[in-house]
Tab-separated table of C-alpha atoms in Angstrom:
chain	number	residue	atom	x	y	z
H	1	MET	CA	-11.829	-12.082	-10.838
H	2	SER	CA	-11.382	-8.472	-9.746
H	3	ALA	CA	-11.089	-6.716	-6.400
H	4	GLN	CA	-10.270	-3.294	-4.944
H	5	SER	CA	-7.758	-2.079	-2.387
H	6	LEU	CA	-6.921	1.343	-1.016
H	7	ALA	CA	-3.522	2.774	-2.010
H	8	GLY	CA	-0.859	2.127	0.606
H	9	HIS	CA	-2.889	-0.440	2.515
H	10	THR	CA	-1.597	-4.002	2.706
H	11	PHE	CA	-3.707	-6.876	1.423
H	12	VAL	CA	-3.057	-10.602	1.115
H	13	VAL	CA	-2.622	-12.286	-2.252
H	14	LYS	CA	-3.421	-16.027	-2.069
H	15	GLY	CA	-3.347	-18.772	-4.637
H	16	SER	CA	-3.863	-22.516	-4.740
H	17	GLY	CA	-3.937	-25.187	-7.387
H	18	THR	CA	-5.116	-28.729	-7.994
H	19	ASP	CA	-4.099	-31.352	-10.541
H	20	ILE	CA	-6.531	-34.059	-11.643
H	21	ASP	CA	-3.813	-36.507	-12.778
H	22	GLY	CA	-1.001	-35.774	-10.326
H	23	THR	CA	0.214	-33.387	-7.683
H	24	VAL	CA	0.871	-29.649	-7.699
H	25	THR	CA	4.494	-29.349	-6.602
H	26	ASN	CA	4.975	-25.574	-6.765
H	27	LEU	CA	2.832	-22.425	-6.803
H	28	THR	CA	4.184	-19.051	-7.900
H	29	LEU	CA	2.431	-15.695	-7.419
H	30	LEU	CA	3.376	-12.748	-9.624
H	31	VAL	CA	2.342	-9.131	-10.101
H	32	GLY	CA	2.912	-8.318	-13.740
H	33	THR	CA	6.146	-10.192	-14.494
H	34	ASN	CA	7.592	-9.788	-10.976
H	35	ILE	CA	7.634	-12.897	-8.785
H	36	LEU	CA	6.176	-12.156	-5.341
H	37	VAL	CA	6.579	-15.674	-3.931
H	38	SER	CA	7.305	-19.165	-5.204
H	39	ALA	CA	6.447	-21.927	-2.741
H	40	PRO	CA	6.605	-25.730	-2.777
H	41	GLY	CA	3.219	-27.418	-2.618
H	42	ASN	CA	-0.182	-26.398	-3.917
H	43	SER	CA	-0.704	-23.030	-2.198
H	44	ALA	CA	1.049	-19.741	-1.498
H	45	GLN	CA	0.272	-16.339	-0.067
H	46	VAL	CA	2.037	-13.019	0.303
H	47	SER	CA	1.259	-9.555	1.705
H	48	PHE	CA	1.303	-6.748	-0.864
H	49	SER	CA	0.671	-3.010	-1.077
H	50	SER	CA	0.960	-0.312	-3.719
H	51	ASP	CA	1.011	3.423	-3.125
H	52	PHE	CA	-0.255	4.236	-6.610
H	53	PRO	CA	-3.782	4.019	-8.064
H	54	GLY	CA	-4.481	1.855	-11.079
H	55	SER	CA	-5.085	-1.761	-12.038
H	56	LEU	CA	-2.642	-4.536	-11.193
H	57	THR	CA	-2.763	-8.035	-12.640
H	58	PHE	CA	-1.774	-10.852	-10.303
H	59	THR	CA	-0.971	-14.279	-11.738
H	60	ALA	CA	-0.881	-17.682	-10.054
H	61	VAL	CA	1.167	-20.388	-11.794
H	62	ALA	CA	0.703	-23.955	-10.536
H	63	THR	CA	3.328	-26.502	-11.640
H	64	ASP	CA	2.614	-30.218	-11.331
H	65	ASN	CA	4.864	-33.220	-10.771
H	66	LEU	CA	5.272	-33.696	-14.560
H	67	GLY	CA	6.226	-30.049	-15.203
H	68	ALA	CA	2.886	-29.006	-16.694
H	69	GLN	CA	1.572	-25.593	-15.644
H	70	GLY	CA	-1.818	-24.028	-15.095
H	71	VAL	CA	-2.176	-20.237	-14.984
H	72	THR	CA	-4.906	-17.912	-13.760
H	73	ASN	CA	-5.097	-14.109	-13.392
H	74	ALA	CA	-6.875	-11.724	-11.057
H	75	THR	CA	-7.067	-7.937	-11.305
H	76	VAL	CA	-6.907	-5.629	-8.295
H	77	THR	CA	-7.818	-1.970	-8.724
H	78	ILE	CA	-5.888	0.296	-6.385
H	79	THR	CA	-8.010	3.306	-5.433
H	80	THR	CA	-7.451	6.452	-3.353
H	81	LEU	CA	-9.447	8.497	-0.923
H	82	PRO	CA	-10.945	11.717	-2.351
H	83	LEU	CA	-8.626	14.557	-3.364
H	84	LEU	CA	-6.807	16.199	-0.414
H	85	THR	CA	-7.967	13.586	2.105
H	86	LEU	CA	-5.061	12.547	4.332
H	87	ASP	CA	-4.965	8.781	4.865
H	88	GLY	CA	-3.267	7.485	8.002
H	89	VAL	CA	-2.139	4.182	6.467
H	90	GLY	CA	-0.502	2.958	9.660
H	91	PHE	CA	2.777	1.766	11.094
H	92	GLN	CA	5.266	0.242	8.670
H	93	THR	CA	7.885	-2.452	9.268
H	94	ASN	CA	10.433	0.295	10.068
H	95	LEU	CA	8.027	1.527	12.812
H	96	ALA	CA	7.390	4.834	11.015
H	97	PHE	CA	3.761	5.936	10.619
H	98	LYS	CA	2.815	6.309	6.935
H	99	LEU	CA	0.506	8.991	5.536
H	100	LEU	CA	-0.745	9.154	1.926
H	101	MET	CA	-2.772	11.750	0.081
H	102	LEU	CA	-4.004	12.306	-3.469
H	103	GLY	CA	-2.915	15.895	-4.123
H	104	GLU	CA	-3.161	18.555	-6.788
H	105	ALA	CA	-0.501	18.596	-9.524
H	106	GLY	CA	2.087	21.357	-9.192
H	107	THR	CA	1.603	21.852	-5.455
H	108	ASN	CA	3.574	20.834	-2.384
H	109	TYR	CA	2.299	19.954	1.064
H	110	GLN	CA	3.734	19.818	4.541
H	111	VAL	CA	2.607	17.573	7.376
H	112	LEU	CA	1.785	18.986	10.785
H	113	ALA	CA	1.056	17.069	13.984
H	114	SER	CA	-0.482	17.662	17.392
H	115	THR	CA	-0.964	15.424	20.406
H	116	ASN	CA	-3.830	17.505	21.812
H	117	LEU	CA	-6.495	19.143	19.673
H	118	ALA	CA	-7.647	21.282	22.625
H	119	VAL	CA	-4.274	23.067	22.775
H	120	PRO	CA	-3.479	25.542	19.984
H	121	GLY	CA	-0.407	25.021	17.855
H	122	TRP	CA	0.679	22.341	15.433
H	123	THR	CA	4.242	21.131	14.939
H	124	ILE	CA	5.569	21.064	11.379
H	125	LEU	CA	7.026	17.606	10.719
H	126	GLY	CA	8.228	18.055	7.150
H	127	THR	CA	7.321	18.155	3.473
H	128	MET	CA	5.426	15.335	1.804
H	129	GLU	CA	7.138	13.460	-1.047
H	130	SER	CA	5.259	13.511	-4.357
H	131	THR	CA	5.318	10.677	-6.899
H	132	ASN	CA	2.750	10.315	-9.707
H	133	GLY	CA	0.117	12.469	-7.956
H	134	ILE	CA	0.405	10.687	-4.599
H	135	TRP	CA	1.977	12.541	-1.700
H	136	ARG	CA	3.649	10.404	0.982
H	137	PHE	CA	5.097	11.087	4.396
H	138	LEU	CA	6.691	8.765	6.961
H	139	ASP	CA	6.703	9.928	10.591
H	140	PRO	CA	9.597	8.079	12.267
H	141	ALA	CA	8.821	9.695	15.634
H	142	ALA	CA	5.255	8.363	15.858
H	143	THR	CA	4.314	6.211	18.835
H	144	ASN	CA	1.164	4.420	19.891
H	145	SER	CA	0.084	7.487	21.882
H	146	PRO	CA	-2.542	9.735	20.225
H	147	ARG	CA	-1.166	11.927	17.466
H	148	PHE	CA	-3.254	13.976	15.064
H	149	TYR	CA	-2.083	14.888	11.570
H	150	ARG	CA	-3.011	17.396	8.923
H	151	ALA	CA	-1.555	18.379	5.564
H	152	GLN	CA	-1.151	22.007	4.547
H	153	GLN	CA	-0.462	23.341	1.076
H	154	LEU	CA	2.810	25.248	0.827
H	155	PRO	CA	2.820	28.668	-0.843
């Protein structure tokens, strides 16, 4: 099985198992070799996101009442918006508003904001952080009121 998700956006990873000669007593979900969740019973789910494009392999391991295990894998391809397209990912658990952008290597970008597009002038919020070609910015001052963002290349 394979699926796609947009970088930075949360998706749900679910797994379930059955056992024809017994009972599934535990289900573990992993990404690569990292355990995301291990739950008693025959099903589990967890929210997951990755800021970086590429393929991730998720594994579900079902363990039955006799200790036998069944394993299955699924691949999720993390994609990005087109180059230099600012993505308003949304509010995070720390209440900051997250922005992501696929940028050009060797450049730096700053984030600007405005609450009213009809009024000239944008406020500089700060410089985006770059990791592996993805530029990120968290706006801790964001609220639910309208706020418009743009990214600008620094000289």
